[in-house]
Tab-separated table of C-alpha atoms and ligand atoms in Angstrom:
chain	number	residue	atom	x	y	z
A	9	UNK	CA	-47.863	39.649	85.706
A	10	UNK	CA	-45.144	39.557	82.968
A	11	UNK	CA	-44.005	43.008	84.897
A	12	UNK	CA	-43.543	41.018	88.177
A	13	UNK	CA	-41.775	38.244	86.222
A	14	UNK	CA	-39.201	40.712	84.738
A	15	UNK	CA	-38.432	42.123	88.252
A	16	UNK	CA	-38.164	38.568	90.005
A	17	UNK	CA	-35.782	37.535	87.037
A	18	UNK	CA	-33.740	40.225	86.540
A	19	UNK	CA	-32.716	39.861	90.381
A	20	UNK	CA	-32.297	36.265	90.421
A	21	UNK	CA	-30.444	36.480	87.168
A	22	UNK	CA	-27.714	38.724	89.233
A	23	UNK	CA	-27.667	36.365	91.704
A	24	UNK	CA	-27.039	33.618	89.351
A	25	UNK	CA	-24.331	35.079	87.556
A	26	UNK	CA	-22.296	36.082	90.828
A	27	UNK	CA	-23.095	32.740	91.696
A	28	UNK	CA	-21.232	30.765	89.181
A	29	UNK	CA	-18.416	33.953	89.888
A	30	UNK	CA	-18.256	31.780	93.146
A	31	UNK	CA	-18.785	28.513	92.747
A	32	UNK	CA	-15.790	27.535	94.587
A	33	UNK	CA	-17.010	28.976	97.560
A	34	UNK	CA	-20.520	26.586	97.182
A	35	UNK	CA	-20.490	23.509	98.931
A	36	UNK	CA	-23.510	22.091	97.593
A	37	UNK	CA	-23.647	18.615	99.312
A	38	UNK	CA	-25.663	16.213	101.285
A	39	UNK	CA	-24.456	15.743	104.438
A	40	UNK	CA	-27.854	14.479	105.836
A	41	UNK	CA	-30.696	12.154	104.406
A	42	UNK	CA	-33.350	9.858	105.545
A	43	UNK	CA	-36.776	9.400	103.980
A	44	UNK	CA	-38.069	12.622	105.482
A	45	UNK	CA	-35.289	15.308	106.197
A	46	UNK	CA	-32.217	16.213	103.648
A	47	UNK	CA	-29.671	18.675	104.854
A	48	UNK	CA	-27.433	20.171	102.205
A	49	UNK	CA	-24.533	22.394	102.942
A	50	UNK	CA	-25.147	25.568	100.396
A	51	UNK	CA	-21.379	27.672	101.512
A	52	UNK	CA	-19.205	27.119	104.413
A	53	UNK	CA	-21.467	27.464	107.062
A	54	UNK	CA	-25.072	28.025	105.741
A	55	UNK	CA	-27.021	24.678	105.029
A	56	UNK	CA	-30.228	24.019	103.551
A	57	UNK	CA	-32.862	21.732	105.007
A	58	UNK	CA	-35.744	20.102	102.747
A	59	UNK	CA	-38.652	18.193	103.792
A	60	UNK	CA	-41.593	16.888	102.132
A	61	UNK	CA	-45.351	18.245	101.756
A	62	UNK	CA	-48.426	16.165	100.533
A	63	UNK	CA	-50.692	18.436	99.223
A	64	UNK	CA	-54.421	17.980	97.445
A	65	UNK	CA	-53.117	20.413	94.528
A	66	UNK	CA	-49.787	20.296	93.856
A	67	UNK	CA	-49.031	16.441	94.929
A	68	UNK	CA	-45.581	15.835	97.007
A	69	UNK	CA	-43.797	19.078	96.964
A	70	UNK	CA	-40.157	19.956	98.608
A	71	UNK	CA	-39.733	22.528	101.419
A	72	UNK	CA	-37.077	24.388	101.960
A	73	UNK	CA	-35.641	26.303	104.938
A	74	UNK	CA	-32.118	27.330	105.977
A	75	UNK	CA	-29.772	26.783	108.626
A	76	UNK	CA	-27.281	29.428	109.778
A	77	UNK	CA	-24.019	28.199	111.879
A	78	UNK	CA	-21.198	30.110	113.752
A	79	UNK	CA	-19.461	29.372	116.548
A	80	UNK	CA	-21.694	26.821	117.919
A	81	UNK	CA	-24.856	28.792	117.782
A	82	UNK	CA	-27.297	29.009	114.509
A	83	UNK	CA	-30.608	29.867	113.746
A	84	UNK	CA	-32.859	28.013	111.472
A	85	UNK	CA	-35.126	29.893	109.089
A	86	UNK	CA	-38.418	28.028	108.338
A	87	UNK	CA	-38.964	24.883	110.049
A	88	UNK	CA	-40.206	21.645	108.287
A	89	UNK	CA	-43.458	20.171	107.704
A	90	UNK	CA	-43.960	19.039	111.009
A	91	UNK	CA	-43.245	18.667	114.720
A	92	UNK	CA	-41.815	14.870	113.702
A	93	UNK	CA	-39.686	16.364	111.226
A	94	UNK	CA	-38.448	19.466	113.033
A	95	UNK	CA	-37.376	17.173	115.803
A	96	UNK	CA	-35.406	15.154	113.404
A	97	UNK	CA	-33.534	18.265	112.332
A	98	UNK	CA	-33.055	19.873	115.831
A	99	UNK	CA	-31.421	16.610	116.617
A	100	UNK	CA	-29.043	16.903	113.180
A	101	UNK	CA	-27.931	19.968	114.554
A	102	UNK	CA	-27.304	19.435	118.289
A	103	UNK	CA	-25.159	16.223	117.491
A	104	UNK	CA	-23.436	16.721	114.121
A	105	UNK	CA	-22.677	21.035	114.498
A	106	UNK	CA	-22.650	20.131	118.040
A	107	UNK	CA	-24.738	23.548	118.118
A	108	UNK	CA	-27.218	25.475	120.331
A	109	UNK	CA	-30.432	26.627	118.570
A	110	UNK	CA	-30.499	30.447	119.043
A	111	UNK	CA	-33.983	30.634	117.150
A	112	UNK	CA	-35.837	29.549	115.026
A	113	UNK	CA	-37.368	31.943	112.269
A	114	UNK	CA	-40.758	31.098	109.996
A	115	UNK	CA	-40.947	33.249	107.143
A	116	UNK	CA	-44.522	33.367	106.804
A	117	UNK	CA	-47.716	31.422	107.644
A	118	UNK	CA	-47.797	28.622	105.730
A	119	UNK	CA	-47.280	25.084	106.798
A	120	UNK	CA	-44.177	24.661	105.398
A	121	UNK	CA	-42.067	27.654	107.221
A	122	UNK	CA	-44.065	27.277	110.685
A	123	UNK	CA	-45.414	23.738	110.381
A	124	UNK	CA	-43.318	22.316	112.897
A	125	UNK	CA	-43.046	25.222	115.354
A	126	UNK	CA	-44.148	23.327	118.477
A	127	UNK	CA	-41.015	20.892	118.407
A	128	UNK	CA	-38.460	24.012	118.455
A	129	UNK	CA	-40.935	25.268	121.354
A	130	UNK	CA	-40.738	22.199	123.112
A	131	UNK	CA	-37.112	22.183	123.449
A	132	UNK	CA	-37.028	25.881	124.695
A	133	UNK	CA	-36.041	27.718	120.799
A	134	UNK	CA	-36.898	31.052	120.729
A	135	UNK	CA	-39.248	32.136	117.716
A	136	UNK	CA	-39.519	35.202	116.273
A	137	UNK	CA	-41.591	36.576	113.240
A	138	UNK	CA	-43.116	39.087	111.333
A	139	UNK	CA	-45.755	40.841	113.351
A	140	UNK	CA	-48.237	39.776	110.713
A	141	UNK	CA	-47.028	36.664	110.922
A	142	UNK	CA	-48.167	36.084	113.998
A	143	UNK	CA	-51.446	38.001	113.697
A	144	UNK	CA	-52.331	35.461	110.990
A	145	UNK	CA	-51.049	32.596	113.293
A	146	UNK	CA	-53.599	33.592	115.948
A	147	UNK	CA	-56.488	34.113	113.673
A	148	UNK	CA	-55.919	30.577	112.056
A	149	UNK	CA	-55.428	28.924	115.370
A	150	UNK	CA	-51.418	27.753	113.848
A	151	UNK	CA	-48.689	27.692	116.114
A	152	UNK	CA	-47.686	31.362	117.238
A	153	UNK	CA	-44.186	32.379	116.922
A	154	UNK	CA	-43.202	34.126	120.237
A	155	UNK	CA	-41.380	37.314	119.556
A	156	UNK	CA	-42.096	39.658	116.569
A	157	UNK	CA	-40.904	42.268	114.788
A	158	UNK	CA	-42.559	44.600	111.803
A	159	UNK	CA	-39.964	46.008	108.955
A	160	UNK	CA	-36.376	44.819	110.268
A	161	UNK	CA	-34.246	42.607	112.807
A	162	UNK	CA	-31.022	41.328	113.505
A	163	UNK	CA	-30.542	37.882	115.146
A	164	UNK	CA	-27.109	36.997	116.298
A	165	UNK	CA	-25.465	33.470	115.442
A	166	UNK	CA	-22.187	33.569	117.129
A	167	UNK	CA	-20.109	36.989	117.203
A	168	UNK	CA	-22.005	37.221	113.509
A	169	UNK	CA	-25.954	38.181	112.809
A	170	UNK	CA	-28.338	37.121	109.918
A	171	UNK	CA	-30.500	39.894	108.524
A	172	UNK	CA	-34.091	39.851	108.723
A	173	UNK	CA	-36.104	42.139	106.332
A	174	UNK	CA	-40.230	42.485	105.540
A	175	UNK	CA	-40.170	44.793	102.244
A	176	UNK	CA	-44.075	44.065	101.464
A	177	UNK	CA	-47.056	41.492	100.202
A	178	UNK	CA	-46.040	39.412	97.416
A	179	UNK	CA	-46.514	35.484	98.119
A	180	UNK	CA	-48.164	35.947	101.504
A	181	UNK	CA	-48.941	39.542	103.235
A	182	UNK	CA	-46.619	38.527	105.559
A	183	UNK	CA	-43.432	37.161	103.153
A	184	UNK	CA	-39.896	38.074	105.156
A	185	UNK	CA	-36.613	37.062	103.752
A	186	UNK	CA	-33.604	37.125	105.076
A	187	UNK	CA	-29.852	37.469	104.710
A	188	UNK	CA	-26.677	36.472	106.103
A	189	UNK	CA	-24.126	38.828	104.839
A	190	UNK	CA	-21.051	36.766	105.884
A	191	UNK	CA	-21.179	34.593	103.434
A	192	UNK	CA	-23.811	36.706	101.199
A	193	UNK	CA	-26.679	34.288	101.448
A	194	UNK	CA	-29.837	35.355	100.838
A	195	UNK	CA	-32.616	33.148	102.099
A	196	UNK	CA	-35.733	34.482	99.282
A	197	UNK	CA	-38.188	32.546	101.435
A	198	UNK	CA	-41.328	32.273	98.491
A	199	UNK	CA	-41.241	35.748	97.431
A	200	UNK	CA	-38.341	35.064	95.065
A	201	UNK	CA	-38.407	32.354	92.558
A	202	UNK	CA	-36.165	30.618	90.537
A	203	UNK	CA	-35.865	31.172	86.596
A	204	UNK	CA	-38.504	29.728	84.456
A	205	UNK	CA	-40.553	28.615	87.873
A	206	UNK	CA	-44.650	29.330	88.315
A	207	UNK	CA	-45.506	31.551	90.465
A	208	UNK	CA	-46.620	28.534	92.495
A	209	UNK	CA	-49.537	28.934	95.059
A	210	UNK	CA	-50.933	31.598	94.510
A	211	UNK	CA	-54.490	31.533	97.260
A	212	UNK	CA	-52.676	33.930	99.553
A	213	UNK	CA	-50.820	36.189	97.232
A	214	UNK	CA	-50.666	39.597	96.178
A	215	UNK	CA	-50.037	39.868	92.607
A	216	UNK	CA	-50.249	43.779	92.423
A	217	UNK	CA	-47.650	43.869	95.292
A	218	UNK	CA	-44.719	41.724	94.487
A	219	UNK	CA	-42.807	43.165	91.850
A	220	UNK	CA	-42.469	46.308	94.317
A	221	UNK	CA	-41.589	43.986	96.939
A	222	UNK	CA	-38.767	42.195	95.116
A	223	UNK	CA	-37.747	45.792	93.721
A	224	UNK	CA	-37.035	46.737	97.085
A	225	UNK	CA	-35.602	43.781	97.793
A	226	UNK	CA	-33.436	43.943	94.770
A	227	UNK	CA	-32.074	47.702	95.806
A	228	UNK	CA	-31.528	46.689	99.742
A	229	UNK	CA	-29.718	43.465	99.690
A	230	UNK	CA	-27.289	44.412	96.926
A	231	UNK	CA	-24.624	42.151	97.611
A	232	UNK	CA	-26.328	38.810	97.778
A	233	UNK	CA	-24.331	35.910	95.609
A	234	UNK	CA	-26.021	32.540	96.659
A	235	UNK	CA	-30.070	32.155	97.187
A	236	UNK	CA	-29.761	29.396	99.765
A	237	UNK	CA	-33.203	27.817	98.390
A	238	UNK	CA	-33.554	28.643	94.114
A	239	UNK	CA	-29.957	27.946	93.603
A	240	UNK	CA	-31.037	24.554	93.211
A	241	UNK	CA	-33.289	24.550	90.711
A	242	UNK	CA	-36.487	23.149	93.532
A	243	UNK	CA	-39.325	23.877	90.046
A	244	UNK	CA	-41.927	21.531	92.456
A	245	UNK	CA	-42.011	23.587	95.529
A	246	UNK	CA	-45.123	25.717	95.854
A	247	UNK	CA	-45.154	27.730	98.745
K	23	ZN	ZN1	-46.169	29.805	101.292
């Protein structure tokens, strides 16, 4: 484990230190909050979105996804907890960026990246995942993500794309990330954690696996400066 540790912090120490290189380029501020939904704005146009999960084991943990904006368009990567929730943050976007929803991206199985798929469906948002994403999404009748693909994607927001990637098990055996390059965001999903952080849950996980998958990670996306979601210091979130 202490192997897989060294990897994960090594990379997030880069990102780190070219992130306090940058700091004036960081927003970092609430723009959105009610007792469910915060929206913070991480760079110029890349926000984060938390929510809030209640769970038997690790008590009321934060969720975070990201939003991507350009143009008018963006894509959201993970959705919140819940259908009620999701709703609340489609509606942030269609009337404060004034925005379409290009798609909407889960980054693996778990609740808290496809928990509120169905609300994005409802209003027509594209989905797209990892293939075995959505072969886990069948098999545990969640909701299923639409489109999929296996290793690598682009998704346009505007005249600009986000980068999706799947480099290998770590937190789930279907963990993506991805990257927006315009403003060198990476979006670590669960597979990369913050400094100091547990390894949080761990029932899906393969331990064996991750330090190769950050390592890959770590030599693809060599130009990332912000982590949209452990730049922030989130210690409670588990998965
Ligand atoms: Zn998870």
């Amino acid at each position: 484990m202490k192997i897989i540790q060294l990897f994960l912090l090594s990379f997030i120490s880069i990102v780190t230190l070219s992130c306090s290189a940058q700091k004036k380029k960081s927003e970092n501020k609430t723009v959105y909050q009610s007792e469910t939904l915060v929206i913070t704005q991480v760079s110029s146009n890349v926000y984060q979105h938390t929510s809030f999960l209640q769970t038997e084991s690790f008590g009321n943990v934060l969720c975070n996804g990201m939003i991507v904006h350009n143009n008018n368009e963006t894509v959201v990567f993970d959705t919140p907890v819940n259908d009620e929730i999701s709703e609340e943050l489609i509606q942030w976007i269609q009337n404060s960026l004034k925005s379409k929803i290009n798609a909407v991206v889960p980054t693996h199985f778990h609740d808290d990246c496809l928990g509120g798929l169905n609300a994005f469906h409802k209003h027509h948002i594209p989905s797209i995942a990892n293939s075995k994403t959505i072969e886990i999404a069948k098999e545990k009748k969640l909701p299923i993500p639409l489109k999929s693909f296996d290793t690598q994607e682009k998704i346009a927001v505007g005249n600009l794309f986000a980068e999706l990637y799947f480099f290998g098990e770590g937190h789930t055996k279907d963990n993506i990330v991805a990257y927006y390059p315009n403003e060198k965001v990476l979006f670590g999903g669960c597979l990369i954690k913050e400094l100091n952080a547990g390894k949080g849950n761990l029932t899906d996980a393969n331990e064996s696996a991750w330090a190769e998958t950050a390592t890959k990670l770590k030599s693809t996306v060599t130009n990332a400066e912000i982590d949209s979601r452990t730049r922030f210091n989130r210690k409670q979130r588990f998965n």
